[in-house]
Amino acid sequence: MATGFHEKKEKSLLRLSLFMATVFVFVAFGFALITQSGAILFDGVYSLIPFFMALLTLKVANLVQLPDDDRFHFGYTAIEPTLNLFKSLIIIATCLYAVIDAVNSLFTGGNGAKYGFAMAYGLFATVGCFGVAAFMKFHSKSLRSDLVKVDAHTWLVDGILSASILLGFAIAYFLEKSVYVIYAPYVDPILLIALGLCILPIPGKIMLDSLKEVINKAPPEAVSLVIEKKLKQSLSAVPFEHVEVRISKSGRDIYLLVHIIVDESFGLTTITELDDIRKRSEAIMRQWNPSILMDILFICDPDLAD
């Protein structure tokens, strides 16, 4: 398992997320009951998702710290992108359901709401969500945790959602006080449709990124070239013809399978000397990026690297 990772800090951030999600769930459902607003109800449901996901996330955060064992020969880090994939799918499903429900509401005369109370909720939720997102983003910079990173994105999306709700309710409130009062009931469903469609790309990107890790897709070529360049620098003392690298990312770990195709001038007398080369190269790579795990093989026949 990779070292240098701040497990306690990660868990404390995830516990904070769980606590704040609990607060927002109760506040959102309370205001939804008072105001009869579908947008606030959707915001509450969206807050309910991080609540349940945070429970799972804390469990996963404990699992990914465990070393390899007889059941999981490569450790538990693959659970991390799997959970993030599951999170993104739940959020996408919620957004689509909200949009469909709002479209139905538009065709049945809209939805009136108590926009004064709704504005108070929008202000509270906007400040709170952006505050939690900023706090987690700031403290996650020193961590190698996709769990915290995705959680910060989730709170950011919730903040955007709440800010949009606040703006929409302000518009509806002033419409009610004007000659355009007949249009006020349509603000809530229109707002809900706009929010659902605007949010979709964010969990969509998380879903695609997590899926790539789940199926062990290689990172982008630009990333691979940087890693390969650094690896060859760490092997500068080794006479090789070519270095073949296979790269996969699983959660917080980046795994490298390295085949070093040596030339005729490569001559060592003991296995210990090969181990020293491996240790030196891995130390250099892990100093550059602590998330890197490596296996190095020395070969003469290039076909063995295919």
C-alpha positions as semicolon CSV with decimal commas, in nm:
position;residue;x (nm);y (nm);z (nm)
1;M;0,000;0,000;0,000
2;A;0,132;0,349;-0,080
3;T;0,276;0,538;0,215
4;G;0,270;0,905;0,306
5;F;-0,108;0,927;0,284
6;H;-0,288;1,123;0,554
7;E;-0,556;0,869;0,651
8;K;-0,676;1,054;0,962
9;K;-0,722;1,380;0,773
10;E;-0,915;1,205;0,497
11;K;-1,150;1,039;0,744
12;S;-1,208;1,361;0,938
13;L;-1,304;1,539;0,614
14;L;-1,542;1,259;0,520
15;R;-1,701;1,268;0,867
16;L;-1,750;1,643;0,828
17;S;-1,920;1,579;0,494
18;L;-2,149;1,324;0,658
19;F;-2,244;1,564;0,940
20;M;-2,311;1,856;0,705
21;A;-2,512;1,635;0,470
22;T;-2,730;1,535;0,765
23;V;-2,791;1,901;0,853
24;F;-2,879;1,996;0,495
25;V;-3,119;1,702;0,454
26;F;-3,328;1,807;0,755
27;V;-3,321;2,177;0,661
28;A;-3,410;2,113;0,295
29;F;-3,701;1,878;0,367
30;G;-3,831;2,118;0,634
31;F;-3,831;2,413;0,393
32;A;-3,975;2,197;0,112
33;L;-4,269;2,113;0,340
34;I;-4,321;2,480;0,430
35;T;-4,281;2,629;0,082
36;Q;-4,425;2,342;-0,130
37;S;-4,132;2,390;-0,370
38;G;-4,026;2,109;-0,601
39;A;-3,684;2,271;-0,649
40;I;-3,614;2,267;-0,275
41;L;-3,738;1,909;-0,254
42;F;-3,496;1,818;-0,533
43;D;-3,218;1,996;-0,344
44;G;-3,309;1,793;-0,037
45;V;-3,299;1,467;-0,230
46;Y;-2,964;1,570;-0,377
47;S;-2,839;1,633;-0,019
48;L;-2,975;1,293;0,084
49;I;-2,753;1,125;-0,174
50;P;-2,426;1,254;-0,017
51;F;-2,562;1,148;0,324
52;F;-2,593;0,782;0,227
53;M;-2,287;0,797;0,003
54;A;-2,081;0,942;0,290
55;L;-2,162;0,635;0,499
56;L;-2,033;0,411;0,221
57;T;-1,738;0,642;0,156
58;L;-1,618;0,617;0,517
59;K;-1,628;0,239;0,491
60;V;-1,434;0,248;0,164
61;A;-1,182;0,493;0,313
62;N;-1,105;0,228;0,577
63;L;-1,082;-0,052;0,322
64;V;-0,841;0,120;0,083
65;Q;-0,587;0,157;0,365
66;L;-0,568;-0,220;0,411
67;P;-0,272;-0,408;0,263
68;D;-0,295;-0,685;0,004
69;D;-0,446;-1,009;0,131
70;D;-0,556;-1,352;0,007
71;R;-0,888;-1,215;-0,123
72;F;-0,759;-0,896;-0,288
73;H;-0,409;-0,957;-0,419
74;F;-0,373;-0,598;-0,542
75;G;-0,529;-0,431;-0,239
76;Y;-0,866;-0,258;-0,204
77;T;-0,803;0,063;-0,400
78;A;-1,018;-0,057;-0,693
79;I;-1,322;-0,011;-0,466
80;E;-1,263;0,366;-0,472
81;P;-1,343;0,431;-0,842
82;T;-1,626;0,176;-0,819
83;L;-1,791;0,381;-0,543
84;N;-1,740;0,705;-0,736
85;L;-1,897;0,542;-1,042
86;F;-2,196;0,439;-0,831
87;K;-2,226;0,790;-0,686
88;S;-2,228;0,953;-1,028
89;L;-2,493;0,714;-1,162
90;I;-2,723;0,789;-0,866
91;I;-2,684;1,166;-0,919
92;I;-2,752;1,132;-1,293
93;A;-3,067;0,929;-1,225
94;T;-3,186;1,187;-0,972
95;C;-3,132;1,475;-1,216
96;L;-3,319;1,298;-1,496
97;Y;-3,612;1,214;-1,268
98;A;-3,633;1,577;-1,150
99;V;-3,632;1,709;-1,508
100;I;-3,907;1,470;-1,618
101;D;-4,120;1,557;-1,315
102;A;-4,071;1,931;-1,377
103;V;-4,175;1,897;-1,743
104;N;-4,496;1,726;-1,630
105;S;-4,554;2,011;-1,383
106;L;-4,521;2,270;-1,661
107;F;-4,803;2,107;-1,856
108;T;-5,031;2,106;-1,551
109;G;-5,011;2,476;-1,467
110;G;-4,679;2,501;-1,287
111;N;-4,617;2,495;-0,914
112;G;-4,683;2,781;-0,675
113;A;-4,453;2,820;-0,375
114;K;-4,396;3,050;-0,078
115;Y;-4,104;3,231;-0,233
116;G;-4,017;3,448;0,067
117;F;-3,931;3,143;0,280
118;A;-3,776;2,978;-0,025
119;M;-3,534;3,269;-0,067
120;A;-3,423;3,229;0,296
121;Y;-3,350;2,862;0,231
122;G;-3,165;2,945;-0,092
123;L;-2,936;3,188;0,089
124;F;-2,862;2,943;0,371
125;A;-2,798;2,650;0,136
126;T;-2,582;2,852;-0,106
127;V;-2,349;2,984;0,164
128;G;-2,334;2,649;0,342
129;C;-2,264;2,431;0,036
130;F;-2,000;2,659;-0,112
131;G;-1,841;2,684;0,232
132;V;-1,815;2,307;0,275
133;A;-1,693;2,261;-0,085
134;A;-1,420;2,525;-0,041
135;F;-1,314;2,380;0,296
136;M;-1,282;2,026;0,161
137;K;-1,112;2,140;-0,159
138;F;-0,854;2,341;0,038
139;H;-0,773;2,058;0,279
140;S;-0,774;1,790;0,009
141;K;-0,483;1,946;-0,181
142;S;-0,230;1,759;0,031
143;L;-0,419;1,428;0,001
144;R;-0,413;1,162;-0,269
145;S;-0,783;1,090;-0,227
146;D;-1,034;1,062;-0,509
147;L;-1,297;1,010;-0,239
148;V;-1,245;1,360;-0,095
149;K;-1,205;1,510;-0,442
150;V;-1,538;1,372;-0,564
151;D;-1,704;1,471;-0,236
152;A;-1,582;1,830;-0,285
153;H;-1,726;1,824;-0,639
154;T;-2,056;1,698;-0,500
155;W;-2,078;1,990;-0,256
156;L;-1,979;2,235;-0,531
157;V;-2,261;2,106;-0,751
158;D;-2,501;2,138;-0,457
159;G;-2,381;2,497;-0,407
160;I;-2,446;2,582;-0,772
161;L;-2,785;2,419;-0,740
162;S;-2,870;2,625;-0,430
163;A;-2,745;2,950;-0,585
164;S;-2,962;2,890;-0,890
165;I;-3,258;2,818;-0,665
166;L;-3,197;3,144;-0,479
167;L;-3,188;3,341;-0,804
168;G;-3,500;3,173;-0,938
169;F;-3,695;3,230;-0,619
170;A;-3,595;3,597;-0,618
171;I;-3,731;3,630;-0,973
172;A;-4,054;3,451;-0,877
173;Y;-4,095;3,666;-0,566
174;F;-4,083;3,986;-0,769
175;L;-4,313;3,839;-1,035
176;E;-4,573;3,779;-0,764
177;K;-4,557;4,148;-0,675
178;S;-4,596;4,259;-1,038
179;V;-4,854;4,246;-1,316
180;Y;-4,686;3,923;-1,436
181;V;-4,809;3,725;-1,135
182;I;-4,960;3,454;-1,360
183;Y;-4,610;3,347;-1,463
184;A;-4,481;3,298;-1,107
185;P;-4,599;2,932;-1,073
186;Y;-4,389;2,836;-1,376
187;V;-4,061;2,956;-1,224
188;D;-4,021;2,655;-0,992
189;P;-4,051;2,381;-1,262
190;I;-3,848;2,583;-1,517
191;L;-3,579;2,631;-1,255
192;L;-3,583;2,260;-1,178
193;I;-3,541;2,168;-1,546
194;A;-3,252;2,412;-1,590
195;L;-3,077;2,287;-1,275
196;G;-3,112;1,922;-1,367
197;L;-2,976;1,971;-1,719
198;C;-2,689;2,197;-1,609
199;I;-2,574;1,958;-1,337
200;L;-2,567;1,648;-1,557
201;P;-2,223;1,710;-1,718
202;I;-2,045;1,708;-1,378
203;P;-2,151;1,359;-1,261
204;G;-2,120;1,254;-1,624
205;K;-1,749;1,339;-1,624
206;I;-1,698;1,168;-1,287
207;M;-1,873;0,860;-1,425
208;L;-1,648;0,844;-1,733
209;D;-1,329;0,900;-1,532
210;S;-1,427;0,635;-1,277
211;L;-1,527;0,391;-1,551
212;K;-1,184;0,427;-1,713
213;E;-1,024;0,325;-1,383
214;V;-1,264;0,036;-1,327
215;I;-1,182;-0,114;-1,669
216;N;-0,808;-0,034;-1,630
217;K;-0,788;0,200;-1,925
218;A;-0,446;0,358;-1,974
219;P;-0,416;0,728;-1,884
220;P;-0,400;0,992;-2,161
221;E;-0,089;0,978;-2,380
222;A;0,040;1,311;-2,244
223;V;0,032;1,172;-1,888
224;S;0,195;0,844;-1,994
225;L;0,478;1,027;-2,172
226;V;0,561;1,228;-1,858
227;I;0,569;0,911;-1,646
228;E;0,783;0,724;-1,900
229;K;1,028;1,014;-1,922
230;K;1,069;1,026;-1,546
231;L;1,107;0,646;-1,531
232;K;1,385;0,645;-1,790
233;Q;1,565;0,916;-1,592
234;S;1,550;0,691;-1,284
235;L;1,718;0,416;-1,491
236;S;1,995;0,634;-1,633
237;A;2,265;0,402;-1,493
238;V;2,119;0,096;-1,668
239;P;2,226;0,017;-2,027
240;F;1,890;-0,059;-2,193
241;E;1,768;-0,067;-2,552
242;H;1,407;0,011;-2,470
243;V;1,169;0,044;-2,176
244;E;0,810;-0,079;-2,217
245;V;0,567;0,059;-1,956
246;R;0,209;-0,041;-1,889
247;I;0,020;0,208;-1,670
248;S;-0,309;0,180;-1,487
249;K;-0,471;0,399;-1,220
250;S;-0,689;0,245;-0,952
251;G;-0,822;0,495;-0,701
252;R;-0,527;0,671;-0,543
253;D;-0,263;0,431;-0,676
254;I;-0,085;0,441;-1,013
255;Y;0,055;0,101;-1,105
256;L;0,347;0,060;-1,345
257;L;0,448;-0,271;-1,501
258;V;0,795;-0,204;-1,644
259;H;0,981;-0,426;-1,889
260;I;1,343;-0,319;-1,931
261;I;1,489;-0,458;-2,254
262;V;1,862;-0,459;-2,183
263;D;2,141;-0,449;-2,441
264;E;2,447;-0,672;-2,466
265;S;2,659;-0,452;-2,239
266;F;2,425;-0,523;-1,945
267;G;2,605;-0,769;-1,722
268;L;2,534;-0,840;-1,356
269;T;2,649;-1,126;-1,141
270;T;2,389;-1,134;-0,862
271;I;2,016;-1,090;-0,814
272;T;2,093;-0,842;-0,537
273;E;2,228;-0,599;-0,796
274;L;1,897;-0,618;-0,986
275;D;1,708;-0,557;-0,663
276;D;1,923;-0,248;-0,598
277;I;1,829;-0,110;-0,941
278;R;1,460;-0,172;-0,868
279;K;1,479;-0,008;-0,526
280;R;1,666;0,297;-0,657
281;S;1,426;0,348;-0,946
282;E;1,114;0,306;-0,730
283;A;1,252;0,543;-0,465
284;I;1,308;0,812;-0,729
285;M;0,962;0,760;-0,880
286;R;0,783;0,760;-0,543
287;Q;0,967;1,074;-0,436
288;W;0,831;1,236;-0,752
289;N;0,482;1,089;-0,708
290;P;0,402;0,893;-0,386
291;S;0,104;0,721;-0,548
292;I;0,324;0,515;-0,783
293;L;0,362;0,140;-0,733
294;M;0,601;-0,054;-0,959
295;D;0,703;-0,398;-1,078
296;I;1,023;-0,410;-1,286
297;L;1,125;-0,700;-1,511
298;F;1,458;-0,732;-1,696
299;I;1,445;-0,910;-2,034
300;C;1,651;-0,959;-2,348
301;D;1,380;-1,075;-2,589
302;P;1,152;-0,780;-2,689
303;D;0,869;-1,023;-2,767
304;L;0,833;-1,095;-2,393
305;A;0,726;-0,733;-2,340
306;D;0,427;-0,764;-2,576
